[in-house]
PDB file of C-alpha atoms in Angstrom:
ATOM      1  CA  MET A   1       0.000   0.000   0.000  1.00  0.00           C
ATOM      2  CA  ASP A   2       1.280   3.439  -0.915  1.00  0.00           C
ATOM      3  CA  SER A   3       0.877   5.756   2.065  1.00  0.00           C
ATOM      4  CA  LEU A   4       1.225   8.938  -0.044  1.00  0.00           C
ATOM      5  CA  LYS A   5      -1.697   7.862  -2.242  1.00  0.00           C
ATOM      6  CA  GLU A   6      -3.821   6.958   0.783  1.00  0.00           C
ATOM      7  CA  ASP A   7      -2.964  10.310   2.389  1.00  0.00           C
ATOM      8  CA  LEU A   8      -3.860  12.138  -0.833  1.00  0.00           C
ATOM      9  CA  LYS A   9      -7.245  10.444  -0.978  1.00  0.00           C
ATOM     10  CA  LYS A  10      -8.007  11.403   2.625  1.00  0.00           C
ATOM     11  CA  GLN A  11      -6.754  14.959   2.062  1.00  0.00           C
ATOM     12  CA  ILE A  12      -8.907  15.355  -1.066  1.00  0.00           C
ATOM     13  CA  ILE A  13     -11.987  14.058   0.750  1.00  0.00           C
ATOM     14  CA  GLU A  14     -11.361  16.470   3.632  1.00  0.00           C
ATOM     15  CA  GLN A  15     -10.335  19.509   1.542  1.00  0.00           C
ATOM     16  CA  LEU A  16     -13.265  19.155  -0.883  1.00  0.00           C
ATOM     17  CA  ASN A  17     -15.815  18.053   1.738  1.00  0.00           C
ATOM     18  CA  LEU A  18     -16.609  14.842  -0.136  1.00  0.00           C
ATOM     19  CA  GLU A  19     -18.377  13.235   2.812  1.00  0.00           C
ATOM     20  CA  ASP A  20     -20.069  10.627   0.623  1.00  0.00           C
ATOM     21  CA  LEU A  21     -16.678   9.150  -0.394  1.00  0.00           C
ATOM     22  CA  THR A  22     -14.081   7.123   1.476  1.00  0.00           C
ATOM     23  CA  ALA A  23     -10.454   6.592   0.466  1.00  0.00           C
ATOM     24  CA  ALA A  24     -11.431   3.064  -0.645  1.00  0.00           C
ATOM     25  CA  ASP A  25     -13.966   4.560  -3.097  1.00  0.00           C
ATOM     26  CA  ILE A  26     -11.223   6.362  -5.039  1.00  0.00           C
ATOM     27  CA  ALA A  27      -9.169   4.177  -7.364  1.00  0.00           C
ATOM     28  CA  ASP A  28      -5.554   5.253  -7.799  1.00  0.00           C
ATOM     29  CA  ASP A  29      -6.045   5.539 -11.560  1.00  0.00           C
ATOM     30  CA  ALA A  30      -9.574   7.035 -11.524  1.00  0.00           C
ATOM     31  CA  LEU A  31      -9.805  10.289 -13.445  1.00  0.00           C
ATOM     32  CA  LEU A  32     -10.421  13.087 -10.956  1.00  0.00           C
ATOM     33  CA  PHE A  33     -12.136  15.458 -13.426  1.00  0.00           C
ATOM     34  CA  ASN A  34     -14.307  12.954 -15.278  1.00  0.00           C
ATOM     35  CA  ASP A  35     -17.851  11.807 -14.599  1.00  0.00           C
ATOM     36  CA  GLN A  36     -16.671   8.192 -14.742  1.00  0.00           C
ATOM     37  CA  GLY A  37     -14.108   9.084 -12.089  1.00  0.00           C
ATOM     38  CA  ILE A  38     -14.735  11.482  -9.210  1.00  0.00           C
ATOM     39  CA  GLY A  39     -16.279  14.291 -11.268  1.00  0.00           C
ATOM     40  CA  LEU A  40     -14.365  17.240  -9.835  1.00  0.00           C
ATOM     41  CA  ASP A  41     -14.748  20.701 -11.414  1.00  0.00           C
ATOM     42  CA  SER A  42     -12.652  23.855 -11.864  1.00  0.00           C
ATOM     43  CA  ILE A  43     -13.404  25.115  -8.329  1.00  0.00           C
ATOM     44  CA  ASP A  44     -12.152  21.777  -7.010  1.00  0.00           C
ATOM     45  CA  ALA A  45      -8.956  22.270  -9.030  1.00  0.00           C
ATOM     46  CA  LEU A  46      -8.280  25.446  -7.054  1.00  0.00           C
ATOM     47  CA  GLU A  47      -8.809  23.497  -3.847  1.00  0.00           C
ATOM     48  CA  LEU A  48      -6.303  20.889  -5.019  1.00  0.00           C
ATOM     49  CA  ILE A  49      -3.736  23.663  -5.536  1.00  0.00           C
ATOM     50  CA  VAL A  50      -4.354  24.775  -1.935  1.00  0.00           C
ATOM     51  CA  LEU A  51      -4.071  21.140  -0.796  1.00  0.00           C
ATOM     52  CA  LEU A  52      -0.655  20.745  -2.450  1.00  0.00           C
ATOM     53  CA  GLU A  53       0.677  23.781  -0.656  1.00  0.00           C
ATOM     54  CA  LYS A  54      -1.004  23.073   2.688  1.00  0.00           C
ATOM     55  CA  TYR A  55      -0.030  19.415   3.062  1.00  0.00           C
ATOM     56  CA  HIS A  56       3.026  19.072   0.836  1.00  0.00           C
ATOM     57  CA  GLY A  57       4.624  22.545   0.674  1.00  0.00           C
ATOM     58  CA  ILE A  58       4.366  22.615  -3.130  1.00  0.00           C
ATOM     59  CA  GLN A  59       3.294  25.736  -5.010  1.00  0.00           C
ATOM     60  CA  LEU A  60       1.748  25.042  -8.382  1.00  0.00           C
ATOM     61  CA  THR A  61       2.048  28.063 -10.661  1.00  0.00           C
ATOM     62  CA  ASN A  62       1.925  26.510 -14.138  1.00  0.00           C
ATOM     63  CA  PRO A  63      -1.641  25.608 -15.227  1.00  0.00           C
ATOM     64  CA  GLU A  64      -0.343  23.033 -17.721  1.00  0.00           C
ATOM     65  CA  GLU A  65       1.540  21.276 -14.908  1.00  0.00           C
ATOM     66  CA  GLY A  66      -1.674  21.224 -12.921  1.00  0.00           C
ATOM     67  CA  LYS A  67      -3.618  19.609 -15.754  1.00  0.00           C
ATOM     68  CA  GLU A  68      -1.117  16.771 -15.866  1.00  0.00           C
ATOM     69  CA  ALA A  69      -0.667  16.456 -12.108  1.00  0.00           C
ATOM     70  CA  PHE A  70      -4.380  16.409 -11.286  1.00  0.00           C
ATOM     71  CA  LYS A  71      -5.414  13.624 -13.673  1.00  0.00           C
ATOM     72  CA  SER A  72      -5.523  10.930 -10.989  1.00  0.00           C
ATOM     73  CA  ILE A  73      -4.202   9.961  -7.579  1.00  0.00           C
ATOM     74  CA  ASN A  74      -1.314   8.217  -9.342  1.00  0.00           C
ATOM     75  CA  THR A  75      -0.307  11.365 -11.242  1.00  0.00           C
ATOM     76  CA  MET A  76      -0.646  13.550  -8.148  1.00  0.00           C
ATOM     77  CA  ALA A  77       1.589  11.224  -6.122  1.00  0.00           C
ATOM     78  CA  GLU A  78       4.150  11.127  -8.931  1.00  0.00           C
ATOM     79  CA  TYR A  79       4.103  14.940  -9.205  1.00  0.00           C
ATOM     80  CA  ILE A  80       4.609  15.351  -5.437  1.00  0.00           C
ATOM     81  CA  ARG A  81       7.510  12.872  -5.405  1.00  0.00           C
ATOM     82  CA  LYS A  82       9.210  14.611  -8.352  1.00  0.00           C
ATOM     83  CA  ARG A  83       8.828  18.067  -6.804  1.00  0.00           C
ATOM     84  CA  LYS A  84      10.089  16.932  -3.398  1.00  0.00           C
ATOM     85  CA  ALA A  85      13.074  15.177  -4.987  1.00  0.00           C
ATOM     86  CA  ALA A  86      14.045  18.301  -6.954  1.00  0.00           C
TER      87      ALA A  86
END
């Protein structure tokens, strides 16, 4: 089990007030901004930017980076690891 991915799921649920979801409901490869995935919207994207800074100390300033990073839990975890390793 990947603790970063589990933490991300819990942080997303808390930050976005997704009370009807649990971490187990979110697949690591589920698309975050797709109706077949979690169905987040542009306001949620702003909240994810806040989440990255609040929990991981990462400032996201490039919108194109955000599009790639916020595709799924897997891509968010990979983005965080790359940024922290840099």
